Amino acid sequence: MIRLCTFFALVLIFTSCSLRETVKVKPNEKAFLNEDTYILYALRAEQVADNKSASKLFKTLYKKSEKKEYLYRSLENDLMARENEKLIQRVDALQKENSSDVRLLRYKVVALFELNRLDKAILLSVSLASKTKEANDYLLTSDIYIKRQEFDLAVKYLESAYVKENNEKILDKMSIILYVNLGRKKEAIAHLETYSRMIGSSKLICLRLIAFYSNDNNIDGLLSTYLRLYELDKSPKITKRIIQIYAYKQDYVSLINFLEKSRSDNEVLLQLYSSLKYYDKAAVLALELYSKTLNLEYLGQSAIYEYESAQDKSSKALLKSVVIKLEKVILQNKGTIYLNYLGYILIDHEVDIKKGMMYIDKVLAIRPKSAFYLDSKAWGFYKLGQCKKADKLIKKVTQMKGGDDPEVKTHQKAIAKCLKKEKR
């Protein structure tokens, strides 16, 4: 059950338009000599939260000037000072001469509400709302019904207020009661979705829908709402949630479309390109990230993706581009993946087999028991025509973890043929 926020009702009342009263003095004319001095003292009392003194000063200003604005300000300070009994007595006395002043009635309703005299408060409030048909009075009535836990009637008055103002805060409050207190979940969501699609998304409406969809475990609803919220708030937090939901749904194509359009997380986009083997796109993006960050990791990745995406992997222009990039990377980054990749390309395409073997030896100095790196060295021996060394090493590789890799088996067959030729 939601807690009632009385302050909301107070704010609505205090911010409503003041009733214009005919006074004997002109608007910019002083009613009495020390009027400005009294005003300053009253405002200072409000500033230091001395609402009792402020109420008295504004009451004096009203008596001396007959300006209704001072009267209302005095009553507001009574409410702030929780002088509710006093306010009710004052309003009852004032109504003898001001029976048509609905604003006085509003103050009395709030005071009764604060004193928990809900029966009297609701009678007055319903009468007031039927008379004025103003949104603020509908809201005040709904607050009382909420405190009385009469949620159906509370919703009825909230709907009336919403029709008047079409205010998203009113709709949000109504949706909470429908969803939480009345269990009318579909209706609550339908109201919010209608507002979002007809009038426009807002953070408040999106966050409320997210709360409801999350509670219902409605993944599609969550995703749809987060995408709308992203248009309003492009923060990393919102981006992360969208990525998580797409990943949960395993809808990687849609996630790529979102990331390509939003450019909100190029790191994740690069990982997706790689995992889905979109190497041509990965090469371009990695190079773009390198140009922005000068991070050699991106340059190395760009070289690898450039090679993997090429249809003609023996192209001299391609090999030159890839080798230049990787050689630049390994000057500072001694990561085994780049050393091995560079070495293997130099060996496999016979660009410079001995140099490639040198890079593979550097890798094996770091990872001497890696089947993949030992396979590269065996392939180097093969390319140098040293088939016995290649055969001895490849047999060792096939007994290791990773030795059943298709490329290892391909190398093993080629080396076996080479060995047979040597024996002949």
PDB file of N, CA and C in Angstrom, residues 80-144:
ATOM      1  N   MET A  80       1.950  25.124   8.156  1.00  0.00           N
ATOM      2  CA  MET A  80       3.355  24.757   8.286  1.00  0.00           C
ATOM      3  C   MET A  80       3.758  24.606   9.753  1.00  0.00           C
ATOM      4  N   ALA A  81       3.134  25.377  10.605  1.00  0.00           N
ATOM      5  CA  ALA A  81       3.429  25.302  12.047  1.00  0.00           C
ATOM      6  C   ALA A  81       2.606  24.221  12.741  1.00  0.00           C
ATOM      7  N   ARG A  82       1.808  23.500  11.954  1.00  0.00           N
ATOM      8  CA  ARG A  82       0.917  22.447  12.467  1.00  0.00           C
ATOM      9  C   ARG A  82      -0.090  22.998  13.495  1.00  0.00           C
ATOM     10  N   GLU A  83      -0.482  24.242  13.287  1.00  0.00           N
ATOM     11  CA  GLU A  83      -1.522  24.853  14.115  1.00  0.00           C
ATOM     12  C   GLU A  83      -2.868  24.574  13.466  1.00  0.00           C
ATOM     13  N   ASN A  84      -3.217  23.289  13.357  1.00  0.00           N
ATOM     14  CA  ASN A  84      -4.396  22.896  12.583  1.00  0.00           C
ATOM     15  C   ASN A  84      -5.712  23.267  13.271  1.00  0.00           C
ATOM     16  N   GLU A  85      -5.776  23.086  14.587  1.00  0.00           N
ATOM     17  CA  GLU A  85      -7.004  23.458  15.322  1.00  0.00           C
ATOM     18  C   GLU A  85      -7.253  24.952  15.207  1.00  0.00           C
ATOM     19  N   LYS A  86      -6.191  25.705  15.373  1.00  0.00           N
ATOM     20  CA  LYS A  86      -6.285  27.153  15.272  1.00  0.00           C
ATOM     21  C   LYS A  86      -6.767  27.570  13.884  1.00  0.00           C
ATOM     22  N   LEU A  87      -6.224  26.911  12.853  1.00  0.00           N
ATOM     23  CA  LEU A  87      -6.609  27.249  11.482  1.00  0.00           C
ATOM     24  C   LEU A  87      -8.086  26.975  11.260  1.00  0.00           C
ATOM     25  N   ILE A  88      -8.573  25.848  11.750  1.00  0.00           N
ATOM     26  CA  ILE A  88      -9.993  25.506  11.557  1.00  0.00           C
ATOM     27  C   ILE A  88     -10.886  26.558  12.203  1.00  0.00           C
ATOM     28  N   GLN A  89     -10.524  26.981  13.399  1.00  0.00           N
ATOM     29  CA  GLN A  89     -11.308  28.014  14.090  1.00  0.00           C
ATOM     30  C   GLN A  89     -11.291  29.322  13.310  1.00  0.00           C
ATOM     31  N   ARG A  90     -10.124  29.675  12.787  1.00  0.00           N
ATOM     32  CA  ARG A  90     -10.012  30.917  12.021  1.00  0.00           C
ATOM     33  C   ARG A  90     -10.866  30.859  10.745  1.00  0.00           C
ATOM     34  N   VAL A  91     -10.783  29.719  10.045  1.00  0.00           N
ATOM     35  CA  VAL A  91     -11.555  29.576   8.804  1.00  0.00           C
ATOM     36  C   VAL A  91     -13.055  29.626   9.088  1.00  0.00           C
ATOM     37  N   ASP A  92     -13.494  28.947  10.158  1.00  0.00           N
ATOM     38  CA  ASP A  92     -14.921  28.961  10.515  1.00  0.00           C
ATOM     39  C   ASP A  92     -15.408  30.374  10.778  1.00  0.00           C
ATOM     40  N   ALA A  93     -14.554  31.186  11.464  1.00  0.00           N
ATOM     41  CA  ALA A  93     -14.921  32.574  11.752  1.00  0.00           C
ATOM     42  C   ALA A  93     -14.934  33.410  10.472  1.00  0.00           C
ATOM     43  N   LEU A  94     -13.932  33.170   9.613  1.00  0.00           N
ATOM     44  CA  LEU A  94     -13.826  33.952   8.380  1.00  0.00           C
ATOM     45  C   LEU A  94     -14.947  33.643   7.405  1.00  0.00           C
ATOM     46  N   GLN A  95     -15.436  32.385   7.431  1.00  0.00           N
ATOM     47  CA  GLN A  95     -16.451  31.975   6.451  1.00  0.00           C
ATOM     48  C   GLN A  95     -17.804  32.640   6.668  1.00  0.00           C
ATOM     49  N   LYS A  96     -17.984  33.223   7.841  1.00  0.00           N
ATOM     50  CA  LYS A  96     -19.242  33.924   8.087  1.00  0.00           C
ATOM     51  C   LYS A  96     -19.390  35.099   7.137  1.00  0.00           C
ATOM     52  N   GLU A  97     -18.252  35.683   6.774  1.00  0.00           N
ATOM     53  CA  GLU A  97     -18.285  36.816   5.846  1.00  0.00           C
ATOM     54  C   GLU A  97     -17.733  36.439   4.464  1.00  0.00           C
ATOM     55  N   ASN A  98     -17.106  35.257   4.383  1.00  0.00           N
ATOM     56  CA  ASN A  98     -16.491  34.830   3.116  1.00  0.00           C
ATOM     57  C   ASN A  98     -16.952  33.421   2.741  1.00  0.00           C
ATOM     58  N   SER A  99     -18.216  33.187   2.749  1.00  0.00           N
ATOM     59  CA  SER A  99     -18.755  31.845   2.524  1.00  0.00           C
ATOM     60  C   SER A  99     -18.459  31.308   1.125  1.00  0.00           C
ATOM     61  N   SER A 100     -18.194  32.198   0.183  1.00  0.00           N
ATOM     62  CA  SER A 100     -17.948  31.752  -1.195  1.00  0.00           C
ATOM     63  C   SER A 100     -16.458  31.555  -1.497  1.00  0.00           C
ATOM     64  N   ASP A 101     -15.602  31.787  -0.501  1.00  0.00           N
ATOM     65  CA  ASP A 101     -14.161  31.679  -0.703  1.00  0.00           C
ATOM     66  C   ASP A 101     -13.734  30.207  -0.598  1.00  0.00           C
ATOM     67  N   VAL A 102     -13.587  29.543  -1.761  1.00  0.00           N
ATOM     68  CA  VAL A 102     -13.259  28.112  -1.761  1.00  0.00           C
ATOM     69  C   VAL A 102     -11.844  27.850  -1.261  1.00  0.00           C
ATOM     70  N   ARG A 103     -10.997  28.841  -1.354  1.00  0.00           N
ATOM     71  CA  ARG A 103      -9.616  28.633  -0.905  1.00  0.00           C
ATOM     72  C   ARG A 103      -9.563  28.428   0.604  1.00  0.00           C
ATOM     73  N   LEU A 104     -10.412  29.124   1.319  1.00  0.00           N
ATOM     74  CA  LEU A 104     -10.481  28.932   2.770  1.00  0.00           C
ATOM     75  C   LEU A 104     -10.897  27.498   3.095  1.00  0.00           C
ATOM     76  N   LEU A 105     -11.839  26.976   2.297  1.00  0.00           N
ATOM     77  CA  LEU A 105     -12.286  25.592   2.496  1.00  0.00           C
ATOM     78  C   LEU A 105     -11.144  24.604   2.282  1.00  0.00           C
ATOM     79  N   ARG A 106     -10.304  24.891   1.302  1.00  0.00           N
ATOM     80  CA  ARG A 106      -9.173  23.987   1.029  1.00  0.00           C
ATOM     81  C   ARG A 106      -8.245  23.911   2.241  1.00  0.00           C
ATOM     82  N   TYR A 107      -7.955  25.067   2.822  1.00  0.00           N
ATOM     83  CA  TYR A 107      -7.090  25.060   4.001  1.00  0.00           C
ATOM     84  C   TYR A 107      -7.707  24.237   5.128  1.00  0.00           C
ATOM     85  N   LYS A 108      -9.002  24.364   5.278  1.00  0.00           N
ATOM     86  CA  LYS A 108      -9.686  23.625   6.346  1.00  0.00           C
ATOM     87  C   LYS A 108      -9.627  22.119   6.085  1.00  0.00           C
ATOM     88  N   VAL A 109      -9.810  21.718   4.811  1.00  0.00           N
ATOM     89  CA  VAL A 109      -9.751  20.302   4.472  1.00  0.00           C
ATOM     90  C   VAL A 109      -8.374  19.737   4.809  1.00  0.00           C
ATOM     91  N   VAL A 110      -7.330  20.476   4.472  1.00  0.00           N
ATOM     92  CA  VAL A 110      -5.973  20.012   4.760  1.00  0.00           C
ATOM     93  C   VAL A 110      -5.755  19.887   6.263  1.00  0.00           C
ATOM     94  N   ALA A 111      -6.238  20.867   7.022  1.00  0.00           N
ATOM     95  CA  ALA A 111      -6.087  20.826   8.478  1.00  0.00           C
ATOM     96  C   ALA A 111      -6.816  19.615   9.058  1.00  0.00           C
ATOM     97  N   LEU A 112      -8.035  19.350   8.580  1.00  0.00           N
ATOM     98  CA  LEU A 112      -8.788  18.171   9.046  1.00  0.00           C
ATOM     99  C   LEU A 112      -8.051  16.876   8.685  1.00  0.00           C
ATOM    100  N   PHE A 113      -7.490  16.880   7.512  1.00  0.00           N
ATOM    101  CA  PHE A 113      -6.716  15.721   7.059  1.00  0.00           C
ATOM    102  C   PHE A 113      -5.525  15.474   7.986  1.00  0.00           C
ATOM    103  N   GLU A 114      -4.818  16.548   8.316  1.00  0.00           N
ATOM    104  CA  GLU A 114      -3.649  16.439   9.188  1.00  0.00           C
ATOM    105  C   GLU A 114      -4.044  15.958  10.592  1.00  0.00           C
ATOM    106  N   LEU A 115      -5.225  16.322  11.018  1.00  0.00           N
ATOM    107  CA  LEU A 115      -5.713  15.883  12.332  1.00  0.00           C
ATOM    108  C   LEU A 115      -6.358  14.502  12.279  1.00  0.00           C
ATOM    109  N   ASN A 116      -6.345  13.907  11.090  1.00  0.00           N
ATOM    110  CA  ASN A 116      -6.916  12.567  10.870  1.00  0.00           C
ATOM    111  C   ASN A 116      -8.430  12.531  11.075  1.00  0.00           C
ATOM    112  N   ARG A 117      -9.079  13.656  10.906  1.00  0.00           N
ATOM    113  CA  ARG A 117     -10.544  13.710  10.964  1.00  0.00           C
ATOM    114  C   ARG A 117     -11.061  13.484   9.536  1.00  0.00           C
ATOM    115  N   LEU A 118     -10.908  12.270   9.093  1.00  0.00           N
ATOM    116  CA  LEU A 118     -11.113  11.961   7.680  1.00  0.00           C
ATOM    117  C   LEU A 118     -12.579  12.013   7.254  1.00  0.00           C
ATOM    118  N   ASP A 119     -13.488  11.695   8.165  1.00  0.00           N
ATOM    119  CA  ASP A 119     -14.917  11.739   7.813  1.00  0.00           C
ATOM    120  C   ASP A 119     -15.344  13.167   7.457  1.00  0.00           C
ATOM    121  N   LYS A 120     -14.946  14.115   8.324  1.00  0.00           N
ATOM    122  CA  LYS A 120     -15.286  15.508   8.050  1.00  0.00           C
ATOM    123  C   LYS A 120     -14.520  16.025   6.822  1.00  0.00           C
ATOM    124  N   ALA A 121     -13.265  15.597   6.706  1.00  0.00           N
ATOM    125  CA  ALA A 121     -12.435  16.062   5.594  1.00  0.00           C
ATOM    126  C   ALA A 121     -13.004  15.611   4.257  1.00  0.00           C
ATOM    127  N   ILE A 122     -13.470  14.365   4.187  1.00  0.00           N
ATOM    128  CA  ILE A 122     -13.951  13.855   2.907  1.00  0.00           C
ATOM    129  C   ILE A 122     -15.267  14.506   2.508  1.00  0.00           C
ATOM    130  N   LEU A 123     -16.133  14.786   3.491  1.00  0.00           N
ATOM    131  CA  LEU A 123     -17.401  15.457   3.177  1.00  0.00           C
ATOM    132  C   LEU A 123     -17.149  16.833   2.571  1.00  0.00           C
ATOM    133  N   LEU A 124     -16.267  17.580   3.222  1.00  0.00           N
ATOM    134  CA  LEU A 124     -15.941  18.914   2.730  1.00  0.00           C
ATOM    135  C   LEU A 124     -15.251  18.852   1.364  1.00  0.00           C
ATOM    136  N   SER A 125     -14.321  17.898   1.242  1.00  0.00           N
ATOM    137  CA  SER A 125     -13.526  17.798   0.020  1.00  0.00           C
ATOM    138  C   SER A 125     -14.377  17.405  -1.184  1.00  0.00           C
ATOM    139  N   VAL A 126     -15.268  16.427  -1.009  1.00  0.00           N
ATOM    140  CA  VAL A 126     -16.149  15.999  -2.100  1.00  0.00           C
ATOM    141  C   VAL A 126     -17.050  17.155  -2.533  1.00  0.00           C
ATOM    142  N   SER A 127     -17.562  17.877  -1.542  1.00  0.00           N
ATOM    143  CA  SER A 127     -18.413  19.036  -1.842  1.00  0.00           C
ATOM    144  C   SER A 127     -17.632  20.102  -2.604  1.00  0.00           C
ATOM    145  N   LEU A 128     -16.392  20.340  -2.150  1.00  0.00           N
ATOM    146  CA  LEU A 128     -15.539  21.338  -2.787  1.00  0.00           C
ATOM    147  C   LEU A 128     -15.226  20.955  -4.238  1.00  0.00           C
ATOM    148  N   ALA A 129     -14.886  19.686  -4.454  1.00  0.00           N
ATOM    149  CA  ALA A 129     -14.535  19.218  -5.796  1.00  0.00           C
ATOM    150  C   ALA A 129     -15.728  19.300  -6.745  1.00  0.00           C
ATOM    151  N   SER A 130     -16.917  18.948  -6.250  1.00  0.00           N
ATOM    152  CA  SER A 130     -18.108  18.999  -7.098  1.00  0.00           C
ATOM    153  C   SER A 130     -18.479  20.444  -7.448  1.00  0.00           C
ATOM    154  N   LYS A 131     -18.092  21.363  -6.572  1.00  0.00           N
ATOM    155  CA  LYS A 131     -18.402  22.765  -6.801  1.00  0.00           C
ATOM    156  C   LYS A 131     -17.412  23.406  -7.784  1.00  0.00           C
ATOM    157  N   THR A 132     -16.110  23.186  -7.546  1.00  0.00           N
ATOM    158  CA  THR A 132     -15.097  23.870  -8.357  1.00  0.00           C
ATOM    159  C   THR A 132     -14.730  23.111  -9.629  1.00  0.00           C
ATOM    160  N   LYS A 133     -14.806  21.751  -9.532  1.00  0.00           N
ATOM    161  CA  LYS A 133     -14.367  20.877 -10.630  1.00  0.00           C
ATOM    162  C   LYS A 133     -12.934  21.196 -11.078  1.00  0.00           C
ATOM    163  N   GLU A 134     -12.114  21.577 -10.114  1.00  0.00           N
ATOM    164  CA  GLU A 134     -10.704  21.871 -10.384  1.00  0.00           C
ATOM    165  C   GLU A 134      -9.845  20.648 -10.066  1.00  0.00           C
ATOM    166  N   ALA A 135      -8.775  20.495 -10.827  1.00  0.00           N
ATOM    167  CA  ALA A 135      -7.896  19.331 -10.654  1.00  0.00           C
ATOM    168  C   ALA A 135      -7.334  19.241  -9.243  1.00  0.00           C
ATOM    169  N   ASN A 136      -6.950  20.385  -8.673  1.00  0.00           N
ATOM    170  CA  ASN A 136      -6.371  20.377  -7.322  1.00  0.00           C
ATOM    171  C   ASN A 136      -7.341  19.822  -6.290  1.00  0.00           C
ATOM    172  N   ASP A 137      -8.592  20.128  -6.457  1.00  0.00           N
ATOM    173  CA  ASP A 137      -9.585  19.651  -5.485  1.00  0.00           C
ATOM    174  C   ASP A 137      -9.868  18.164  -5.685  1.00  0.00           C
ATOM    175  N   TYR A 138      -9.818  17.701  -6.934  1.00  0.00           N
ATOM    176  CA  TYR A 138      -9.935  16.255  -7.170  1.00  0.00           C
ATOM    177  C   TYR A 138      -8.762  15.508  -6.525  1.00  0.00           C
ATOM    178  N   LEU A 139      -7.576  16.101  -6.638  1.00  0.00           N
ATOM    179  CA  LEU A 139      -6.389  15.471  -6.056  1.00  0.00           C
ATOM    180  C   LEU A 139      -6.462  15.430  -4.540  1.00  0.00           C
ATOM    181  N   LEU A 140      -6.924  16.526  -3.964  1.00  0.00           N
ATOM    182  CA  LEU A 140      -7.066  16.584  -2.508  1.00  0.00           C
ATOM    183  C   LEU A 140      -8.039  15.520  -2.022  1.00  0.00           C
ATOM    184  N   THR A 141      -9.125  15.353  -2.743  1.00  0.00           N
ATOM    185  CA  THR A 141     -10.120  14.336  -2.383  1.00  0.00           C
ATOM    186  C   THR A 141      -9.538  12.929  -2.524  1.00  0.00           C
ATOM    187  N   SER A 142      -8.773  12.718  -3.578  1.00  0.00           N
ATOM    188  CA  SER A 142      -8.169  11.395  -3.779  1.00  0.00           C
ATOM    189  C   SER A 142      -7.185  11.071  -2.668  1.00  0.00           C
ATOM    190  N   ASP A 143      -6.443  12.072  -2.188  1.00  0.00           N
ATOM    191  CA  ASP A 143      -5.501  11.839  -1.089  1.00  0.00           C
ATOM    192  C   ASP A 143      -6.221  11.361   0.175  1.00  0.00           C
ATOM    193  N   ILE A 144      -7.366  11.948   0.423  1.00  0.00           N
ATOM    194  CA  ILE A 144      -8.126  11.540   1.616  1.00  0.00           C
ATOM    195  C   ILE A 144      -8.642  10.116   1.448  1.00  0.00           C
TER     196      ILE A 144
END
